[in-house]
Amino acid sequence: MAIFLEHAFNAVFFLLGLMHTVLTLANQRPFDLDALMYTGAGLAFIFLSFFNFARVRTKDRLTKLLSLCVNVLTLLYVVLIAVVFADPRVAIGIVALAVLVVLSAVDLRSAKPTRNS
C-alpha cells in the first residue's frame, strides 16, 4: 500500500509540475517575473518527484535523507503559498506533501546505515 501511495503522489507532483511549466511557457505573453516564478515552482515539483522516485528505488541512506529534506522544504514553501494565496487546491497540495513527508520519514527510519569503504 505504501508503494502505491508513493507512486501515486509522486505522479501527481510530476504532472502538476509539468502542467505548471508547459502551460506557463505556452500561454504567458509577455513572459514576466510572475511567469518565471510559476515556471520555477513547476520545475521544483518535477525535481521533487524525481527525488521521491529515486528514494523509492534505492537503499542509499543519503538519497533517502535528501529526499526527506526536499519534501520538508517544499512543504514549507507550499504552506507559505497558502498564506498568500488562499485556495483549496493549495490545501490539497499541503495534504499530499504531508503524506510524502511521512512516507519519506518512515522510509529513512527503516533504512540501514551503510558503511563506505
JSON list of C-alpha atoms in Angstrom, two decimals:
[
{"chain": "A", "resi": 1, "resn": "MET", "atom": "CA", "xyz": [0.00, 0.00, 0.00]},
{"chain": "A", "resi": 2, "resn": "ALA", "atom": "CA", "xyz": [2.83, 2.41, 0.84]},
{"chain": "A", "resi": 3, "resn": "ILE", "atom": "CA", "xyz": [4.46, 1.86, -2.56]},
{"chain": "A", "resi": 4, "resn": "PHE", "atom": "CA", "xyz": [1.15, 2.61, -4.28]},
{"chain": "A", "resi": 5, "resn": "LEU", "atom": "CA", "xyz": [0.82, 5.86, -2.29]},
{"chain": "A", "resi": 6, "resn": "GLU", "atom": "CA", "xyz": [4.43, 6.78, -3.11]},
{"chain": "A", "resi": 7, "resn": "HIS", "atom": "CA", "xyz": [3.92, 6.32, -6.84]},
{"chain": "A", "resi": 8, "resn": "ALA", "atom": "CA", "xyz": [0.51, 8.00, -6.84]},
{"chain": "A", "resi": 9, "resn": "PHE", "atom": "CA", "xyz": [1.65, 11.15, -5.00]},
{"chain": "A", "resi": 10, "resn": "ASN", "atom": "CA", "xyz": [4.91, 11.30, -6.96]},
{"chain": "A", "resi": 11, "resn": "ALA", "atom": "CA", "xyz": [2.97, 11.09, -10.20]},
{"chain": "A", "resi": 12, "resn": "VAL", "atom": "CA", "xyz": [0.62, 13.84, -9.01]},
{"chain": "A", "resi": 13, "resn": "PHE", "atom": "CA", "xyz": [3.51, 16.19, -8.30]},
{"chain": "A", "resi": 14, "resn": "PHE", "atom": "CA", "xyz": [5.28, 15.31, -11.54]},
{"chain": "A", "resi": 15, "resn": "LEU", "atom": "CA", "xyz": [2.12, 16.04, -13.56]},
{"chain": "A", "resi": 16, "resn": "LEU", "atom": "CA", "xyz": [1.42, 19.20, -11.55]},
{"chain": "A", "resi": 17, "resn": "GLY", "atom": "CA", "xyz": [4.95, 20.43, -12.21]},
{"chain": "A", "resi": 18, "resn": "LEU", "atom": "CA", "xyz": [4.73, 19.54, -15.87]},
{"chain": "A", "resi": 19, "resn": "MET", "atom": "CA", "xyz": [1.41, 21.36, -16.16]},
{"chain": "A", "resi": 20, "resn": "HIS", "atom": "CA", "xyz": [2.77, 24.47, -14.38]},
{"chain": "A", "resi": 21, "resn": "THR", "atom": "CA", "xyz": [5.82, 24.58, -16.61]},
{"chain": "A", "resi": 22, "resn": "VAL", "atom": "CA", "xyz": [4.31, 23.76, -20.00]},
{"chain": "A", "resi": 23, "resn": "LEU", "atom": "CA", "xyz": [1.15, 25.84, -19.67]},
{"chain": "A", "resi": 24, "resn": "THR", "atom": "CA", "xyz": [3.06, 28.87, -18.43]},
{"chain": "A", "resi": 25, "resn": "LEU", "atom": "CA", "xyz": [5.59, 28.66, -21.25]},
{"chain": "A", "resi": 26, "resn": "ALA", "atom": "CA", "xyz": [2.83, 28.17, -23.82]},
{"chain": "A", "resi": 27, "resn": "ASN", "atom": "CA", "xyz": [0.31, 30.76, -22.63]},
{"chain": "A", "resi": 28, "resn": "GLN", "atom": "CA", "xyz": [2.11, 33.57, -20.82]},
{"chain": "A", "resi": 29, "resn": "ARG", "atom": "CA", "xyz": [2.82, 36.53, -23.06]},
{"chain": "A", "resi": 30, "resn": "PRO", "atom": "CA", "xyz": [4.74, 38.62, -22.33]},
{"chain": "A", "resi": 31, "resn": "PHE", "atom": "CA", "xyz": [6.92, 36.35, -20.22]},
{"chain": "A", "resi": 32, "resn": "ASP", "atom": "CA", "xyz": [7.37, 38.32, -16.99]},
{"chain": "A", "resi": 33, "resn": "LEU", "atom": "CA", "xyz": [8.66, 37.73, -13.47]},
{"chain": "A", "resi": 34, "resn": "ASP", "atom": "CA", "xyz": [5.38, 36.15, -12.31]},
{"chain": "A", "resi": 35, "resn": "ALA", "atom": "CA", "xyz": [5.54, 33.66, -15.17]},
{"chain": "A", "resi": 36, "resn": "LEU", "atom": "CA", "xyz": [9.14, 32.89, -14.31]},
{"chain": "A", "resi": 37, "resn": "MET", "atom": "CA", "xyz": [8.23, 32.23, -10.67]},
{"chain": "A", "resi": 38, "resn": "TYR", "atom": "CA", "xyz": [5.32, 30.00, -11.71]},
{"chain": "A", "resi": 39, "resn": "THR", "atom": "CA", "xyz": [7.58, 28.05, -14.08]},
{"chain": "A", "resi": 40, "resn": "GLY", "atom": "CA", "xyz": [10.19, 27.71, -11.33]},
{"chain": "A", "resi": 41, "resn": "ALA", "atom": "CA", "xyz": [7.59, 26.24, -8.98]},
{"chain": "A", "resi": 42, "resn": "GLY", "atom": "CA", "xyz": [6.63, 23.76, -11.68]},
{"chain": "A", "resi": 43, "resn": "LEU", "atom": "CA", "xyz": [10.25, 22.71, -12.14]},
{"chain": "A", "resi": 44, "resn": "ALA", "atom": "CA", "xyz": [10.60, 22.36, -8.36]},
{"chain": "A", "resi": 45, "resn": "PHE", "atom": "CA", "xyz": [7.65, 19.95, -8.31]},
{"chain": "A", "resi": 46, "resn": "ILE", "atom": "CA", "xyz": [9.24, 17.92, -11.12]},
{"chain": "A", "resi": 47, "resn": "PHE", "atom": "CA", "xyz": [12.55, 17.71, -9.23]},
{"chain": "A", "resi": 48, "resn": "LEU", "atom": "CA", "xyz": [10.65, 16.79, -6.05]},
{"chain": "A", "resi": 49, "resn": "SER", "atom": "CA", "xyz": [9.08, 13.84, -7.84]},
{"chain": "A", "resi": 50, "resn": "PHE", "atom": "CA", "xyz": [12.49, 12.80, -9.23]},
{"chain": "A", "resi": 51, "resn": "PHE", "atom": "CA", "xyz": [13.94, 12.73, -5.70]},
{"chain": "A", "resi": 52, "resn": "ASN", "atom": "CA", "xyz": [11.00, 10.70, -4.42]},
{"chain": "A", "resi": 53, "resn": "PHE", "atom": "CA", "xyz": [11.12, 8.19, -7.28]},
{"chain": "A", "resi": 54, "resn": "ALA", "atom": "CA", "xyz": [14.87, 7.76, -6.63]},
{"chain": "A", "resi": 55, "resn": "ARG", "atom": "CA", "xyz": [14.24, 7.31, -2.90]},
{"chain": "A", "resi": 56, "resn": "VAL", "atom": "CA", "xyz": [11.73, 4.53, -3.52]},
{"chain": "A", "resi": 57, "resn": "ARG", "atom": "CA", "xyz": [14.16, 2.66, -5.80]},
{"chain": "A", "resi": 58, "resn": "THR", "atom": "CA", "xyz": [17.36, 2.90, -3.73]},
{"chain": "A", "resi": 59, "resn": "LYS", "atom": "CA", "xyz": [18.66, 1.64, -0.42]},
{"chain": "A", "resi": 60, "resn": "ASP", "atom": "CA", "xyz": [21.10, 4.55, -0.13]},
{"chain": "A", "resi": 61, "resn": "ARG", "atom": "CA", "xyz": [20.54, 6.40, 3.14]},
{"chain": "A", "resi": 62, "resn": "LEU", "atom": "CA", "xyz": [21.84, 9.72, 1.79]},
{"chain": "A", "resi": 63, "resn": "THR", "atom": "CA", "xyz": [19.30, 9.69, -1.04]},
{"chain": "A", "resi": 64, "resn": "LYS", "atom": "CA", "xyz": [16.54, 8.97, 1.47]},
{"chain": "A", "resi": 65, "resn": "LEU", "atom": "CA", "xyz": [17.74, 11.80, 3.74]},
{"chain": "A", "resi": 66, "resn": "LEU", "atom": "CA", "xyz": [17.97, 14.29, 0.87]},
{"chain": "A", "resi": 67, "resn": "SER", "atom": "CA", "xyz": [14.51, 13.29, -0.31]},
{"chain": "A", "resi": 68, "resn": "LEU", "atom": "CA", "xyz": [13.11, 13.93, 3.16]},
{"chain": "A", "resi": 69, "resn": "CYS", "atom": "CA", "xyz": [14.79, 17.36, 3.21]},
{"chain": "A", "resi": 70, "resn": "VAL", "atom": "CA", "xyz": [13.38, 18.23, -0.22]},
{"chain": "A", "resi": 71, "resn": "ASN", "atom": "CA", "xyz": [9.90, 17.13, 0.87]},
{"chain": "A", "resi": 72, "resn": "VAL", "atom": "CA", "xyz": [10.01, 19.17, 4.09]},
{"chain": "A", "resi": 73, "resn": "LEU", "atom": "CA", "xyz": [11.34, 22.30, 2.34]},
{"chain": "A", "resi": 74, "resn": "THR", "atom": "CA", "xyz": [8.71, 22.02, -0.39]},
{"chain": "A", "resi": 75, "resn": "LEU", "atom": "CA", "xyz": [6.01, 21.57, 2.24]},
{"chain": "A", "resi": 76, "resn": "LEU", "atom": "CA", "xyz": [7.17, 24.77, 3.97]},
{"chain": "A", "resi": 77, "resn": "TYR", "atom": "CA", "xyz": [7.16, 26.57, 0.61]},
{"chain": "A", "resi": 78, "resn": "VAL", "atom": "CA", "xyz": [3.61, 25.45, -0.20]},
{"chain": "A", "resi": 79, "resn": "VAL", "atom": "CA", "xyz": [2.43, 26.46, 3.30]},
{"chain": "A", "resi": 80, "resn": "LEU", "atom": "CA", "xyz": [3.84, 29.94, 2.61]},
{"chain": "A", "resi": 81, "resn": "ILE", "atom": "CA", "xyz": [1.97, 29.97, -0.69]},
{"chain": "A", "resi": 82, "resn": "ALA", "atom": "CA", "xyz": [-1.22, 29.08, 1.21]},
{"chain": "A", "resi": 83, "resn": "VAL", "atom": "CA", "xyz": [-0.73, 32.09, 3.48]},
{"chain": "A", "resi": 84, "resn": "VAL", "atom": "CA", "xyz": [-0.59, 34.41, 0.47]},
{"chain": "A", "resi": 85, "resn": "PHE", "atom": "CA", "xyz": [-2.92, 32.58, -1.90]},
{"chain": "A", "resi": 86, "resn": "ALA", "atom": "CA", "xyz": [-5.86, 31.01, -0.06]},
{"chain": "A", "resi": 87, "resn": "ASP", "atom": "CA", "xyz": [-7.16, 28.37, -2.44]},
{"chain": "A", "resi": 88, "resn": "PRO", "atom": "CA", "xyz": [-8.47, 24.83, -1.84]},
{"chain": "A", "resi": 89, "resn": "ARG", "atom": "CA", "xyz": [-6.02, 23.45, -4.43]},
{"chain": "A", "resi": 90, "resn": "VAL", "atom": "CA", "xyz": [-3.12, 24.64, -2.29]},
{"chain": "A", "resi": 91, "resn": "ALA", "atom": "CA", "xyz": [-4.63, 22.86, 0.73]},
{"chain": "A", "resi": 92, "resn": "ILE", "atom": "CA", "xyz": [-4.78, 19.65, -1.30]},
{"chain": "A", "resi": 93, "resn": "GLY", "atom": "CA", "xyz": [-1.10, 20.12, -2.17]},
{"chain": "A", "resi": 94, "resn": "ILE", "atom": "CA", "xyz": [-0.26, 20.57, 1.52]},
{"chain": "A", "resi": 95, "resn": "VAL", "atom": "CA", "xyz": [-2.01, 17.32, 2.41]},
{"chain": "A", "resi": 96, "resn": "ALA", "atom": "CA", "xyz": [-0.26, 15.47, -0.43]},
{"chain": "A", "resi": 97, "resn": "LEU", "atom": "CA", "xyz": [3.12, 16.83, 0.61]},
{"chain": "A", "resi": 98, "resn": "ALA", "atom": "CA", "xyz": [2.47, 15.95, 4.25]},
{"chain": "A", "resi": 99, "resn": "VAL", "atom": "CA", "xyz": [1.83, 12.36, 3.15]},
{"chain": "A", "resi": 100, "resn": "LEU", "atom": "CA", "xyz": [5.11, 12.36, 1.22]},
{"chain": "A", "resi": 101, "resn": "VAL", "atom": "CA", "xyz": [6.96, 13.74, 4.25]},
{"chain": "A", "resi": 102, "resn": "VAL", "atom": "CA", "xyz": [5.57, 10.97, 6.46]},
{"chain": "A", "resi": 103, "resn": "LEU", "atom": "CA", "xyz": [6.33, 8.27, 3.90]},
{"chain": "A", "resi": 104, "resn": "SER", "atom": "CA", "xyz": [9.88, 9.52, 3.36]},
{"chain": "A", "resi": 105, "resn": "ALA", "atom": "CA", "xyz": [10.49, 9.77, 7.12]},
{"chain": "A", "resi": 106, "resn": "VAL", "atom": "CA", "xyz": [9.30, 6.19, 7.60]},
{"chain": "A", "resi": 107, "resn": "ASP", "atom": "CA", "xyz": [11.47, 5.11, 4.67]},
{"chain": "A", "resi": 108, "resn": "LEU", "atom": "CA", "xyz": [14.54, 6.85, 6.12]},
{"chain": "A", "resi": 109, "resn": "ARG", "atom": "CA", "xyz": [13.92, 5.40, 9.55]},
{"chain": "A", "resi": 110, "resn": "SER", "atom": "CA", "xyz": [13.73, 1.87, 8.16]},
{"chain": "A", "resi": 111, "resn": "ALA", "atom": "CA", "xyz": [16.94, 2.29, 6.10]},
{"chain": "A", "resi": 112, "resn": "LYS", "atom": "CA", "xyz": [20.01, 0.63, 7.48]},
{"chain": "A", "resi": 113, "resn": "PRO", "atom": "CA", "xyz": [23.15, 2.74, 7.80]},
{"chain": "A", "resi": 114, "resn": "THR", "atom": "CA", "xyz": [25.68, 1.99, 5.07]},
{"chain": "A", "resi": 115, "resn": "ARG", "atom": "CA", "xyz": [29.40, 1.84, 5.56]},
{"chain": "A", "resi": 116, "resn": "ASN", "atom": "CA", "xyz": [31.68, 3.46, 2.99]},
{"chain": "A", "resi": 117, "resn": "SER", "atom": "CA", "xyz": [34.88, 1.67, 2.02]}
]
